[in-house]
Amino acid sequence: MTRKPVPAPGRSASQPLDETSKQIIEQLQEDGRRPYAAIGKAVGLSEAAVRQRVQRLLDGGVMQIVAVTDPLQVGFTRQAMIGVRVDGEIEPVADELSAMAEVDYVVVTAGSFDLLVELVCEDDDHLLDLVSRQIRGLAGVRSTETFVYLKLRKQLYNWGTR
């Protein structure tokens, strides 16, 4: 199963966010289901104005509002980070990896790996198939190194704004 890659939020050369938009983002980072009326009271805007700003932030790729799950609780017992070394152009390989349903994170890096790719898998057999057949089978992939997650100690998305 493949999916359309989601562009990385906030990576375009757009206008800087004003303080009100930053406050809205921080409100939603605390509680993604917070009503627009409550956000409006906190930031000094009407509910309609908050709704419009949130839609602009979503449309501009500045943020996403999603349900973050615990993979173990929803049937995915294996997570891993894969370090990928690429021969040639990195972007086409990154695009192919981003289209895989099991991939939830792809970053171009400097250092010993060209890409870091996070996978969420049903089990070890699923991970083995992904790495050995699908990822290593991509044109341009020279080598991979797999870092299996044993225990997730911290995962937060409320880093605020700057």
PDB file of C-alpha atoms in Angstrom:
ATOM      1  CA  MET A   1       0.000   0.000   0.000  1.00  0.00           C
ATOM      2  CA  THR A   2       1.356   3.429  -0.923  1.00  0.00           C
ATOM      3  CA  ARG A   3       0.214   6.885  -0.022  1.00  0.00           C
ATOM      4  CA  LYS A   4       0.828  10.371  -1.270  1.00  0.00           C
ATOM      5  CA  PRO A   5       3.707  12.003   0.642  1.00  0.00           C
ATOM      6  CA  VAL A   6       2.754  14.840   2.970  1.00  0.00           C
ATOM      7  CA  PRO A   7       5.067  17.813   2.596  1.00  0.00           C
ATOM      8  CA  ALA A   8       7.075  18.602   5.698  1.00  0.00           C
ATOM      9  CA  PRO A   9       5.257  21.350   7.575  1.00  0.00           C
ATOM     10  CA  GLY A  10       6.818  24.786   7.798  1.00  0.00           C
ATOM     11  CA  ARG A  11       9.666  24.169   5.380  1.00  0.00           C
ATOM     12  CA  SER A  12       8.818  26.736   2.717  1.00  0.00           C
ATOM     13  CA  ALA A  13      10.220  30.243   2.548  1.00  0.00           C
ATOM     14  CA  SER A  14       6.924  31.855   3.554  1.00  0.00           C
ATOM     15  CA  GLN A  15       6.250  34.927   5.643  1.00  0.00           C
ATOM     16  CA  PRO A  16       7.149  34.659   9.320  1.00  0.00           C
ATOM     17  CA  LEU A  17       4.261  33.892  11.639  1.00  0.00           C
ATOM     18  CA  ASP A  18       2.812  36.734  13.672  1.00  0.00           C
ATOM     19  CA  GLU A  19       2.432  36.402  17.435  1.00  0.00           C
ATOM     20  CA  THR A  20      -1.292  35.637  17.215  1.00  0.00           C
ATOM     21  CA  SER A  21      -0.746  32.717  14.818  1.00  0.00           C
ATOM     22  CA  LYS A  22       2.005  31.411  17.108  1.00  0.00           C
ATOM     23  CA  GLN A  23      -0.374  31.600  20.075  1.00  0.00           C
ATOM     24  CA  ILE A  24      -3.027  29.688  18.112  1.00  0.00           C
ATOM     25  CA  ILE A  25      -0.492  26.982  17.254  1.00  0.00           C
ATOM     26  CA  GLU A  26       0.557  26.704  20.899  1.00  0.00           C
ATOM     27  CA  GLN A  27      -3.084  26.396  21.961  1.00  0.00           C
ATOM     28  CA  LEU A  28      -3.600  23.543  19.491  1.00  0.00           C
ATOM     29  CA  GLN A  29      -0.352  21.854  20.523  1.00  0.00           C
ATOM     30  CA  GLU A  30      -1.703  21.713  24.069  1.00  0.00           C
ATOM     31  CA  ASP A  31      -5.063  20.329  22.887  1.00  0.00           C
ATOM     32  CA  GLY A  32      -5.726  19.699  19.198  1.00  0.00           C
ATOM     33  CA  ARG A  33      -9.470  19.495  19.905  1.00  0.00           C
ATOM     34  CA  ARG A  34      -9.694  22.815  21.734  1.00  0.00           C
ATOM     35  CA  PRO A  35     -12.744  24.733  20.454  1.00  0.00           C
ATOM     36  CA  TYR A  36     -12.077  27.759  18.271  1.00  0.00           C
ATOM     37  CA  ALA A  37     -14.164  29.877  20.663  1.00  0.00           C
ATOM     38  CA  ALA A  38     -11.840  28.967  23.564  1.00  0.00           C
ATOM     39  CA  ILE A  39      -8.771  29.671  21.438  1.00  0.00           C
ATOM     40  CA  GLY A  40     -10.308  33.007  20.421  1.00  0.00           C
ATOM     41  CA  LYS A  41     -10.750  34.009  24.063  1.00  0.00           C
ATOM     42  CA  ALA A  42      -7.138  33.071  24.834  1.00  0.00           C
ATOM     43  CA  VAL A  43      -5.674  35.015  21.894  1.00  0.00           C
ATOM     44  CA  GLY A  44      -8.145  37.904  21.600  1.00  0.00           C
ATOM     45  CA  LEU A  45      -9.903  36.940  18.343  1.00  0.00           C
ATOM     46  CA  SER A  46     -13.391  35.897  17.348  1.00  0.00           C
ATOM     47  CA  GLU A  47     -14.175  32.239  16.718  1.00  0.00           C
ATOM     48  CA  ALA A  48     -14.503  32.971  12.978  1.00  0.00           C
ATOM     49  CA  ALA A  49     -11.120  34.705  12.852  1.00  0.00           C
ATOM     50  CA  VAL A  50      -9.477  31.748  14.595  1.00  0.00           C
ATOM     51  CA  ARG A  51     -11.144  29.328  12.159  1.00  0.00           C
ATOM     52  CA  GLN A  52      -9.806  31.330   9.190  1.00  0.00           C
ATOM     53  CA  ARG A  53      -6.283  31.516  10.618  1.00  0.00           C
ATOM     54  CA  VAL A  54      -6.222  27.792  11.410  1.00  0.00           C
ATOM     55  CA  GLN A  55      -7.341  26.997   7.867  1.00  0.00           C
ATOM     56  CA  ARG A  56      -4.567  29.212   6.435  1.00  0.00           C
ATOM     57  CA  LEU A  57      -1.999  27.484   8.672  1.00  0.00           C
ATOM     58  CA  LEU A  58      -3.247  24.075   7.514  1.00  0.00           C
ATOM     59  CA  ASP A  59      -3.399  25.056   3.827  1.00  0.00           C
ATOM     60  CA  GLY A  60       0.092  26.573   4.027  1.00  0.00           C
ATOM     61  CA  GLY A  61       1.605  23.395   5.468  1.00  0.00           C
ATOM     62  CA  VAL A  62       2.626  25.189   8.663  1.00  0.00           C
ATOM     63  CA  MET A  63       0.851  22.596  10.809  1.00  0.00           C
ATOM     64  CA  GLN A  64      -1.265  19.471  10.751  1.00  0.00           C
ATOM     65  CA  ILE A  65      -3.980  18.446  13.165  1.00  0.00           C
ATOM     66  CA  VAL A  66      -3.926  14.668  13.566  1.00  0.00           C
ATOM     67  CA  ALA A  67      -4.699  11.964  16.108  1.00  0.00           C
ATOM     68  CA  VAL A  68      -1.369  10.717  17.457  1.00  0.00           C
ATOM     69  CA  THR A  69      -1.641   7.074  18.483  1.00  0.00           C
ATOM     70  CA  ASP A  70       0.469   4.646  20.431  1.00  0.00           C
ATOM     71  CA  PRO A  71       1.502   2.166  17.699  1.00  0.00           C
ATOM     72  CA  LEU A  72       1.436  -0.770  20.131  1.00  0.00           C
ATOM     73  CA  GLN A  73      -2.175  -0.039  21.045  1.00  0.00           C
ATOM     74  CA  VAL A  74      -3.287  -0.094  17.391  1.00  0.00           C
ATOM     75  CA  GLY A  75      -1.531  -3.280  16.283  1.00  0.00           C
ATOM     76  CA  PHE A  76       1.946  -2.145  15.238  1.00  0.00           C
ATOM     77  CA  THR A  77       4.395  -4.005  17.474  1.00  0.00           C
ATOM     78  CA  ARG A  78       7.625  -3.040  15.714  1.00  0.00           C
ATOM     79  CA  GLN A  79       9.092   0.397  15.061  1.00  0.00           C
ATOM     80  CA  ALA A  80      12.516   1.085  13.637  1.00  0.00           C
ATOM     81  CA  MET A  81      14.678   3.864  12.278  1.00  0.00           C
ATOM     82  CA  ILE A  82      16.506   2.970   9.074  1.00  0.00           C
ATOM     83  CA  GLY A  83      19.685   4.764   8.079  1.00  0.00           C
ATOM     84  CA  VAL A  84      19.920   4.768   4.276  1.00  0.00           C
ATOM     85  CA  ARG A  85      22.999   5.448   2.140  1.00  0.00           C
ATOM     86  CA  VAL A  86      22.244   6.485  -1.428  1.00  0.00           C
ATOM     87  CA  ASP A  87      24.237   6.407  -4.656  1.00  0.00           C
ATOM     88  CA  GLY A  88      23.366   9.383  -6.853  1.00  0.00           C
ATOM     89  CA  GLU A  89      20.450  11.738  -6.266  1.00  0.00           C
ATOM     90  CA  ILE A  90      18.911  11.544  -2.794  1.00  0.00           C
ATOM     91  CA  GLU A  91      15.553  13.205  -3.535  1.00  0.00           C
ATOM     92  CA  PRO A  92      14.091  10.457  -5.775  1.00  0.00           C
ATOM     93  CA  VAL A  93      14.882   7.827  -3.136  1.00  0.00           C
ATOM     94  CA  ALA A  94      13.378  10.041  -0.418  1.00  0.00           C
ATOM     95  CA  ASP A  95      10.225  10.445  -2.526  1.00  0.00           C
ATOM     96  CA  GLU A  96       9.893   6.663  -3.048  1.00  0.00           C
ATOM     97  CA  LEU A  97      10.318   6.018   0.671  1.00  0.00           C
ATOM     98  CA  SER A  98       7.842   8.764   1.558  1.00  0.00           C
ATOM     99  CA  ALA A  99       5.198   7.033  -0.557  1.00  0.00           C
ATOM    100  CA  MET A 100       5.374   3.803   1.500  1.00  0.00           C
ATOM    101  CA  ALA A 101       2.450   3.458   3.918  1.00  0.00           C
ATOM    102  CA  GLU A 102       4.668   2.102   6.707  1.00  0.00           C
ATOM    103  CA  VAL A 103       7.006   5.102   6.570  1.00  0.00           C
ATOM    104  CA  ASP A 104       6.003   7.950   8.848  1.00  0.00           C
ATOM    105  CA  TYR A 105       9.172  10.032   8.807  1.00  0.00           C
ATOM    106  CA  VAL A 106      11.830  10.743   6.176  1.00  0.00           C
ATOM    107  CA  VAL A 107      14.626  13.254   6.653  1.00  0.00           C
ATOM    108  CA  VAL A 108      17.617  14.110   4.481  1.00  0.00           C
ATOM    109  CA  THR A 109      20.689  14.204   6.707  1.00  0.00           C
ATOM    110  CA  ALA A 110      24.353  15.084   6.777  1.00  0.00           C
ATOM    111  CA  GLY A 111      26.702  12.486   8.227  1.00  0.00           C
ATOM    112  CA  SER A 112      27.121   8.781   7.671  1.00  0.00           C
ATOM    113  CA  PHE A 113      23.563   8.346   6.319  1.00  0.00           C
ATOM    114  CA  ASP A 114      21.898  10.266   3.516  1.00  0.00           C
ATOM    115  CA  LEU A 115      18.397   9.565   4.853  1.00  0.00           C
ATOM    116  CA  LEU A 116      16.784   8.554   8.109  1.00  0.00           C
ATOM    117  CA  VAL A 117      13.483   6.729   7.721  1.00  0.00           C
ATOM    118  CA  GLU A 118      11.119   5.745  10.524  1.00  0.00           C
ATOM    119  CA  LEU A 119       8.969   2.659   9.989  1.00  0.00           C
ATOM    120  CA  VAL A 120       5.915   1.424  11.869  1.00  0.00           C
ATOM    121  CA  CYS A 121       5.345  -2.301  11.254  1.00  0.00           C
ATOM    122  CA  GLU A 122       2.952  -5.006  12.379  1.00  0.00           C
ATOM    123  CA  ASP A 123       5.774  -7.342  13.448  1.00  0.00           C
ATOM    124  CA  ASP A 124       9.376  -8.388  12.776  1.00  0.00           C
ATOM    125  CA  ASP A 125       8.432 -10.301   9.596  1.00  0.00           C
ATOM    126  CA  HIS A 126       6.832  -7.160   8.229  1.00  0.00           C
ATOM    127  CA  LEU A 127       9.965  -5.141   9.102  1.00  0.00           C
ATOM    128  CA  LEU A 128      12.211  -7.742   7.478  1.00  0.00           C
ATOM    129  CA  ASP A 129      10.174  -7.661   4.268  1.00  0.00           C
ATOM    130  CA  LEU A 130      10.187  -3.869   4.141  1.00  0.00           C
ATOM    131  CA  VAL A 131      13.906  -3.527   4.678  1.00  0.00           C
ATOM    132  CA  SER A 132      15.209  -6.499   2.702  1.00  0.00           C
ATOM    133  CA  ARG A 133      12.826  -6.472  -0.239  1.00  0.00           C
ATOM    134  CA  GLN A 134      11.228  -3.047  -0.581  1.00  0.00           C
ATOM    135  CA  ILE A 135      13.743  -0.508   0.728  1.00  0.00           C
ATOM    136  CA  ARG A 136      16.944  -2.247  -0.360  1.00  0.00           C
ATOM    137  CA  GLY A 137      15.269  -2.949  -3.704  1.00  0.00           C
ATOM    138  CA  LEU A 138      14.879   0.734  -4.534  1.00  0.00           C
ATOM    139  CA  ALA A 139      17.101   2.108  -7.275  1.00  0.00           C
ATOM    140  CA  GLY A 140      19.858   4.207  -5.726  1.00  0.00           C
ATOM    141  CA  VAL A 141      19.860   2.550  -2.289  1.00  0.00           C
ATOM    142  CA  ARG A 142      23.458   1.500  -1.600  1.00  0.00           C
ATOM    143  CA  SER A 143      23.047   0.238   1.969  1.00  0.00           C
ATOM    144  CA  THR A 144      20.853   0.400   5.047  1.00  0.00           C
ATOM    145  CA  GLU A 145      21.305   0.062   8.774  1.00  0.00           C
ATOM    146  CA  THR A 146      18.329  -0.780  10.967  1.00  0.00           C
ATOM    147  CA  PHE A 147      17.838   0.577  14.487  1.00  0.00           C
ATOM    148  CA  VAL A 148      15.010  -1.384  16.122  1.00  0.00           C
ATOM    149  CA  TYR A 149      13.108   0.515  18.809  1.00  0.00           C
ATOM    150  CA  LEU A 150      13.112  -1.438  22.082  1.00  0.00           C
ATOM    151  CA  LYS A 151      11.208   1.116  24.147  1.00  0.00           C
ATOM    152  CA  LEU A 152       9.866   4.573  23.389  1.00  0.00           C
ATOM    153  CA  ARG A 153      10.787   6.855  26.273  1.00  0.00           C
ATOM    154  CA  LYS A 154       9.671  10.246  24.961  1.00  0.00           C
ATOM    155  CA  GLN A 155       7.602  11.480  22.043  1.00  0.00           C
ATOM    156  CA  LEU A 156       6.205  15.003  22.232  1.00  0.00           C
ATOM    157  CA  TYR A 157       4.825  17.446  19.699  1.00  0.00           C
ATOM    158  CA  ASN A 158       4.351  20.483  21.927  1.00  0.00           C
ATOM    159  CA  TRP A 159       7.626  22.302  21.360  1.00  0.00           C
ATOM    160  CA  GLY A 160       5.835  25.600  20.879  1.00  0.00           C
ATOM    161  CA  THR A 161       6.896  28.284  18.419  1.00  0.00           C
ATOM    162  CA  ARG A 162       9.800  30.676  18.088  1.00  0.00           C
TER     163      ARG A 162
END
